[in-house]
Amino acid sequence: MTSPTSLSRRRGRSALLRDVAGRMVWLLAALLPASSSAGAAGGEVEVLHFWTSGSEAGAVAELKASLHRKGHVWKNFTVANGGGGLAMVMLASRVNSGNPPTAAQIKGAAIQEWAQRGGLSSIDEVANADQWNTLLPRSVSDTMKYRGRYVAAPLNVHRVNWLWIDAAALKKINARPPTSWDEFFAVAEAMKQAGIIPVAHSSQSWLDMGTFESVAIGVGGVEFYQRAFVQLDPAALNSALMVRTLATYRRIKHYSSSQSSGQDWVASTAMLTHGKAGMLLMGDWAKAEMQAAGKRPGSDILCVAMPGTAHAFTFDIDALAMFQVNDKNRQAQRDLAHAVMDKDFQLAFNLAKGSIPVRQDVSLEKFDDCARRASADFKTSARRGTLLPSLAHGMAQPAHTVARMWDVINQYWRNDRITPEQAAAQLAAAARQP
Ligand code: BGC
């Protein structure tokens, strides 16, 4: 199978052609036969997901093992393009042909969209028996329900607005972790002067948006984020603050790796892990790759909130939405829902995944400092009203809106001739389209 890295190396000049070509290759990859584990006596669970990096696959293995223990057959339906854009295309094609998987990794607003189309199945029986309402924060449980009934099971909470810094690189320039974008650029400049590539960059539109939305908080604040990305207020999207956000975001480019050739998130995380870049702007799925490479998050690699966002927490919750299955596989689906919210599973999965458990009663004793910080900040942000659904990860808007906004930001990053004013107008237009 073509890897994201080798795929991106072959990317051409035109952004459009590059995206189309990329999507087609992943489409073919996804059509390859799914791997399965045979021999169990129970039902079958086929799960569509995009967890294909080493650390992600390790986390999924925990779920697979749990279903095996119940005697079910696990079938992977993987679509490898991080961020999940193509996974949704593949899912639509399977559902439209009347052959949905048992469950699919679907985010926030898209869960509601799938439920509205009538494709999802209620798992209330399991959720009620296992008391999900008391185990989950209300802000999470609401998004897992459609018309008051659970249709999806949440696995974790990822924090998107993290900045990862190689402690050795920071020491070399004798600096502290930056807390504002001005400080960030001062650190980046000092790293550059010291011969260190300041920022490991990935050329994936969902990641560009993840950084961009965090810059918006640092530049414009929480209320601005809510108006622009949650309410899609055109006056906030096409505003002087958005223009400043775009201008600040573009400055990061001057300090980033891979100006011309693309690379995926695993490759840019590896740059940081292997001392080839000083900083990485990315959610904590990256931490799992760092750990898998033997680094200690919190000491070898420092975790701080993206500049100017320490008071906020942009969340990305992975969930498995349940599709309608035949009677033969109904029990297997129930067991899957039960397994996802099982306390031991939440511990094992999240330790492997870099995220924190979505169940609020799991001890964090075995987790690293960054996870403990994430958990504390999640709670504080929930109290202060600064818990923000990540636009980049489909938590704030439906998938088609998110995809259009991803594209605007991605084009803006690639093409220096697009002015911040033009990009702000394009963002507002992208949000307006039905
Ligand atoms: C998902 C994570 C995943 C990451 C990279 C995010 O959107 O929520 O589970 O690890 O993308 O693929």
CSV table of N, CA, C and O in Angstrom, one decimal, residues 3-63:
chain,number,residue,atom,x,y,z
A,3,SER,N,2.3,4.6,1.0
A,3,SER,CA,2.3,5.3,2.3
A,3,SER,C,2.0,6.8,2.1
A,3,SER,O,2.2,7.3,1.0
A,4,PRO,N,1.4,7.4,3.1
A,4,PRO,CA,1.1,8.8,3.0
A,4,PRO,C,2.4,9.6,2.6
A,4,PRO,O,2.3,10.6,1.8
A,5,THR,N,3.5,9.2,3.1
A,5,THR,CA,4.7,10.0,2.9
A,5,THR,C,5.2,9.9,1.4
A,5,THR,O,5.5,10.9,0.8
A,6,SER,N,5.2,8.6,0.9
A,6,SER,CA,5.7,8.5,-0.4
A,6,SER,C,4.7,9.1,-1.4
A,6,SER,O,5.0,9.7,-2.4
A,7,LEU,N,3.4,9.0,-1.0
A,7,LEU,CA,2.4,9.7,-1.8
A,7,LEU,C,2.6,11.2,-1.9
A,7,LEU,O,2.7,11.8,-3.0
A,8,SER,N,2.8,11.8,-0.7
A,8,SER,CA,3.0,13.2,-0.7
A,8,SER,C,4.2,13.7,-1.4
A,8,SER,O,4.3,14.8,-2.0
A,9,ARG,N,5.3,12.8,-1.4
A,9,ARG,CA,6.5,13.2,-2.1
A,9,ARG,C,6.3,13.5,-3.6
A,9,ARG,O,7.0,14.2,-4.3
A,10,ARG,N,5.3,12.7,-4.1
A,10,ARG,CA,5.1,12.8,-5.5
A,10,ARG,C,4.1,13.9,-5.9
A,10,ARG,O,3.7,14.0,-7.0
A,11,ARG,N,3.7,14.7,-4.9
A,11,ARG,CA,2.7,15.7,-5.2
A,11,ARG,C,3.2,16.7,-6.2
A,11,ARG,O,4.3,17.2,-6.2
A,12,GLY,N,2.3,17.1,-7.1
A,12,GLY,CA,2.6,18.0,-8.2
A,12,GLY,C,2.5,19.5,-7.8
A,12,GLY,O,2.3,19.7,-6.6
A,13,ARG,N,2.6,20.4,-8.7
A,13,ARG,CA,2.5,21.8,-8.3
A,13,ARG,C,1.1,22.3,-8.0
A,13,ARG,O,0.9,23.0,-7.2
A,14,SER,N,0.2,21.8,-8.8
A,14,SER,CA,-1.2,22.3,-8.6
A,14,SER,C,-1.8,21.7,-7.4
A,14,SER,O,-1.9,20.5,-7.2
A,15,ALA,N,-2.3,22.6,-6.5
A,15,ALA,CA,-2.9,22.1,-5.3
A,15,ALA,C,-4.1,21.2,-5.6
A,15,ALA,O,-4.3,20.2,-4.9
A,16,LEU,N,-4.9,21.6,-6.6
A,16,LEU,CA,-6.1,20.9,-6.9
A,16,LEU,C,-5.7,19.5,-7.4
A,16,LEU,O,-6.3,18.5,-6.9
A,17,LEU,N,-4.8,19.4,-8.3
A,17,LEU,CA,-4.4,18.1,-8.9
A,17,LEU,C,-3.9,17.2,-7.8
A,17,LEU,O,-4.1,16.0,-7.7
A,18,ARG,N,-3.1,17.9,-6.9
A,18,ARG,CA,-2.5,17.1,-5.8
A,18,ARG,C,-3.6,16.5,-4.9
A,18,ARG,O,-3.5,15.3,-4.6
A,19,ASP,N,-4.6,17.3,-4.6
A,19,ASP,CA,-5.6,16.8,-3.7
A,19,ASP,C,-6.4,15.6,-4.4
A,19,ASP,O,-6.7,14.6,-3.8
A,20,VAL,N,-6.7,15.9,-5.7
A,20,VAL,CA,-7.5,14.9,-6.4
A,20,VAL,C,-6.7,13.6,-6.5
A,20,VAL,O,-7.2,12.5,-6.1
A,21,ALA,N,-5.4,13.7,-6.9
A,21,ALA,CA,-4.6,12.5,-7.0
A,21,ALA,C,-4.5,11.8,-5.7
A,21,ALA,O,-4.6,10.6,-5.6
A,22,GLY,N,-4.3,12.6,-4.6
A,22,GLY,CA,-4.1,12.0,-3.3
A,22,GLY,C,-5.4,11.2,-2.9
A,22,GLY,O,-5.3,10.1,-2.5
A,23,ARG,N,-6.5,11.8,-3.1
A,23,ARG,CA,-7.8,11.2,-2.7
A,23,ARG,C,-8.0,9.9,-3.5
A,23,ARG,O,-8.4,8.9,-3.0
A,24,MET,N,-7.6,9.9,-4.8
A,24,MET,CA,-7.8,8.7,-5.6
A,24,MET,C,-6.9,7.5,-5.1
A,24,MET,O,-7.4,6.4,-5.0
A,25,VAL,N,-5.7,7.8,-4.8
A,25,VAL,CA,-4.8,6.8,-4.3
A,25,VAL,C,-5.3,6.2,-3.0
A,25,VAL,O,-5.4,5.0,-2.8
A,26,TRP,N,-5.8,7.0,-2.1
A,26,TRP,CA,-6.3,6.5,-0.9
A,26,TRP,C,-7.6,5.7,-1.1
A,26,TRP,O,-7.9,4.8,-0.4
A,27,LEU,N,-8.4,6.2,-2.1
A,27,LEU,CA,-9.6,5.4,-2.4
A,27,LEU,C,-9.2,4.0,-2.8
A,27,LEU,O,-9.8,3.0,-2.4
A,28,LEU,N,-8.2,3.9,-3.7
A,28,LEU,CA,-7.8,2.5,-4.1
A,28,LEU,C,-7.3,1.7,-2.9
A,28,LEU,O,-7.6,0.6,-2.7
A,29,ALA,N,-6.5,2.4,-2.0
A,29,ALA,CA,-6.0,1.7,-0.8
A,29,ALA,C,-7.2,1.2,0.0
A,29,ALA,O,-7.1,0.1,0.5
A,30,ALA,N,-8.2,2.0,0.1
A,30,ALA,CA,-9.3,1.6,0.9
A,30,ALA,C,-10.1,0.5,0.3
A,30,ALA,O,-10.8,-0.3,1.0
A,31,LEU,N,-10.0,0.3,-1.0
A,31,LEU,CA,-10.8,-0.7,-1.6
A,31,LEU,C,-10.1,-2.1,-1.5
A,31,LEU,O,-10.7,-3.1,-1.8
A,32,LEU,N,-8.8,-2.1,-1.1
A,32,LEU,CA,-8.2,-3.4,-0.9
A,32,LEU,C,-8.9,-4.2,0.1
A,32,LEU,O,-9.5,-3.6,1.0
A,33,PRO,N,-8.8,-5.5,0.1
A,33,PRO,CA,-9.6,-6.3,1.0
A,33,PRO,C,-9.2,-6.0,2.4
A,33,PRO,O,-8.1,-5.7,2.8
A,34,ALA,N,-10.3,-5.9,3.3
A,34,ALA,CA,-10.1,-5.6,4.7
A,34,ALA,C,-9.4,-6.8,5.4
A,34,ALA,O,-9.7,-7.9,5.0
A,35,SER,N,-8.6,-6.5,6.4
A,35,SER,CA,-8.0,-7.6,7.1
A,35,SER,C,-9.0,-8.1,8.1
A,35,SER,O,-9.8,-7.4,8.6
A,36,SER,N,-9.0,-9.4,8.3
A,36,SER,CA,-10.0,-9.9,9.3
A,36,SER,C,-9.3,-11.0,10.1
A,36,SER,O,-8.3,-11.5,9.8
A,37,SER,N,-10.0,-11.3,11.2
A,37,SER,CA,-9.5,-12.3,12.1
A,37,SER,C,-10.6,-13.4,12.2
A,37,SER,O,-11.7,-13.0,12.7
A,38,ALA,N,-10.3,-14.5,11.8
A,38,ALA,CA,-11.4,-15.5,11.7
A,38,ALA,C,-11.4,-16.5,12.9
A,38,ALA,O,-10.5,-16.4,13.8
A,39,GLY,N,-12.3,-17.3,13.0
A,39,GLY,CA,-12.3,-18.4,14.0
A,39,GLY,C,-13.2,-18.2,15.2
A,39,GLY,O,-13.3,-19.1,16.0
A,40,ALA,N,-13.8,-17.0,15.3
A,40,ALA,CA,-14.6,-16.8,16.5
A,40,ALA,C,-16.0,-17.3,16.2
A,40,ALA,O,-16.5,-17.4,15.1
A,41,ALA,N,-16.7,-17.7,17.3
A,41,ALA,CA,-18.1,-18.3,17.1
A,41,ALA,C,-19.2,-17.2,17.1
A,41,ALA,O,-20.3,-17.5,16.7
A,42,GLY,N,-19.0,-16.1,17.7
A,42,GLY,CA,-20.0,-15.0,17.8
A,42,GLY,C,-20.3,-14.3,16.5
A,42,GLY,O,-20.3,-14.9,15.4
A,43,GLY,N,-20.6,-13.0,16.6
A,43,GLY,CA,-20.9,-12.3,15.4
A,43,GLY,C,-19.6,-11.6,14.8
A,43,GLY,O,-18.5,-12.0,15.2
A,44,GLU,N,-19.9,-10.7,13.9
A,44,GLU,CA,-18.8,-10.0,13.3
A,44,GLU,C,-18.9,-8.5,13.5
A,44,GLU,O,-20.0,-8.0,13.4
A,45,VAL,N,-17.8,-7.8,13.8
A,45,VAL,CA,-17.9,-6.4,13.8
A,45,VAL,C,-16.9,-5.8,12.8
A,45,VAL,O,-15.7,-6.2,12.8
A,46,GLU,N,-17.4,-5.0,11.9
A,46,GLU,CA,-16.6,-4.4,10.9
A,46,GLU,C,-16.5,-2.9,11.2
A,46,GLU,O,-17.5,-2.3,11.3
A,47,VAL,N,-15.3,-2.4,11.5
A,47,VAL,CA,-15.2,-1.0,12.0
A,47,VAL,C,-14.4,-0.2,11.0
A,47,VAL,O,-13.2,-0.5,10.7
A,48,LEU,N,-15.0,0.8,10.5
A,48,LEU,CA,-14.3,1.8,9.6
A,48,LEU,C,-13.5,2.8,10.4
A,48,LEU,O,-14.1,3.4,11.3
A,49,HIS,N,-12.2,2.9,10.2
A,49,HIS,CA,-11.5,3.9,10.9
A,49,HIS,C,-10.3,4.4,10.1
A,49,HIS,O,-9.9,3.7,9.1
A,50,PHE,N,-9.6,5.4,10.6
A,50,PHE,CA,-8.4,5.9,9.9
A,50,PHE,C,-7.2,5.9,10.9
A,50,PHE,O,-6.3,6.7,10.7
A,51,TRP,N,-7.2,4.9,11.8
A,51,TRP,CA,-6.1,4.8,12.7
A,51,TRP,C,-5.1,3.8,12.1
A,51,TRP,O,-5.1,2.6,12.3
A,52,THR,N,-4.1,4.4,11.4
A,52,THR,CA,-3.2,3.5,10.6
A,52,THR,C,-1.7,3.7,11.0
A,52,THR,O,-0.9,3.0,10.5
A,53,SER,N,-1.4,4.7,11.8
A,53,SER,CA,0.0,4.9,12.2
A,53,SER,C,0.3,3.8,13.2
A,53,SER,O,-0.6,3.1,13.7
A,54,GLY,N,1.6,3.6,13.5
A,54,GLY,CA,2.0,2.6,14.5
A,54,GLY,C,1.3,2.7,15.8
A,54,GLY,O,0.7,1.7,16.3
A,55,SER,N,1.3,3.9,16.4
A,55,SER,CA,0.6,4.1,17.7
A,55,SER,C,-0.9,3.9,17.6
A,55,SER,O,-1.5,3.3,18.5
A,56,GLU,N,-1.5,4.4,16.5
A,56,GLU,CA,-2.9,4.3,16.3
A,56,GLU,C,-3.3,2.8,16.2
A,56,GLU,O,-4.3,2.4,16.8
A,57,ALA,N,-2.6,2.1,15.4
A,57,ALA,CA,-2.9,0.7,15.2
A,57,ALA,C,-2.8,-0.1,16.5
A,57,ALA,O,-3.6,-1.0,16.8
A,58,GLY,N,-1.8,0.3,17.4
A,58,GLY,CA,-1.7,-0.3,18.7
A,58,GLY,C,-2.9,0.0,19.5
A,58,GLY,O,-3.3,-0.9,20.3
A,59,ALA,N,-3.4,1.2,19.5
A,59,ALA,CA,-4.6,1.5,20.3
A,59,ALA,C,-5.8,0.7,19.8
A,59,ALA,O,-6.6,0.1,20.6
A,60,VAL,N,-6.0,0.6,18.5
A,60,VAL,CA,-7.1,-0.2,17.9
A,60,VAL,C,-7.0,-1.7,18.3
A,60,VAL,O,-8.0,-2.3,18.6
A,61,ALA,N,-5.8,-2.2,18.4
A,61,ALA,CA,-5.6,-3.6,18.8
A,61,ALA,C,-6.2,-3.9,20.1
A,61,ALA,O,-6.6,-5.0,20.4
A,62,GLU,N,-6.2,-2.9,21.0
A,62,GLU,CA,-6.9,-3.1,22.3
A,62,GLU,C,-8.3,-3.4,22.2
A,62,GLU,O,-8.9,-4.2,22.9
A,63,LEU,N,-9.0,-2.7,21.2
A,63,LEU,CA,-10.4,-2.9,21.0
A,63,LEU,C,-10.7,-4.3,20.4
A,63,LEU,O,-11.6,-5.0,20.8
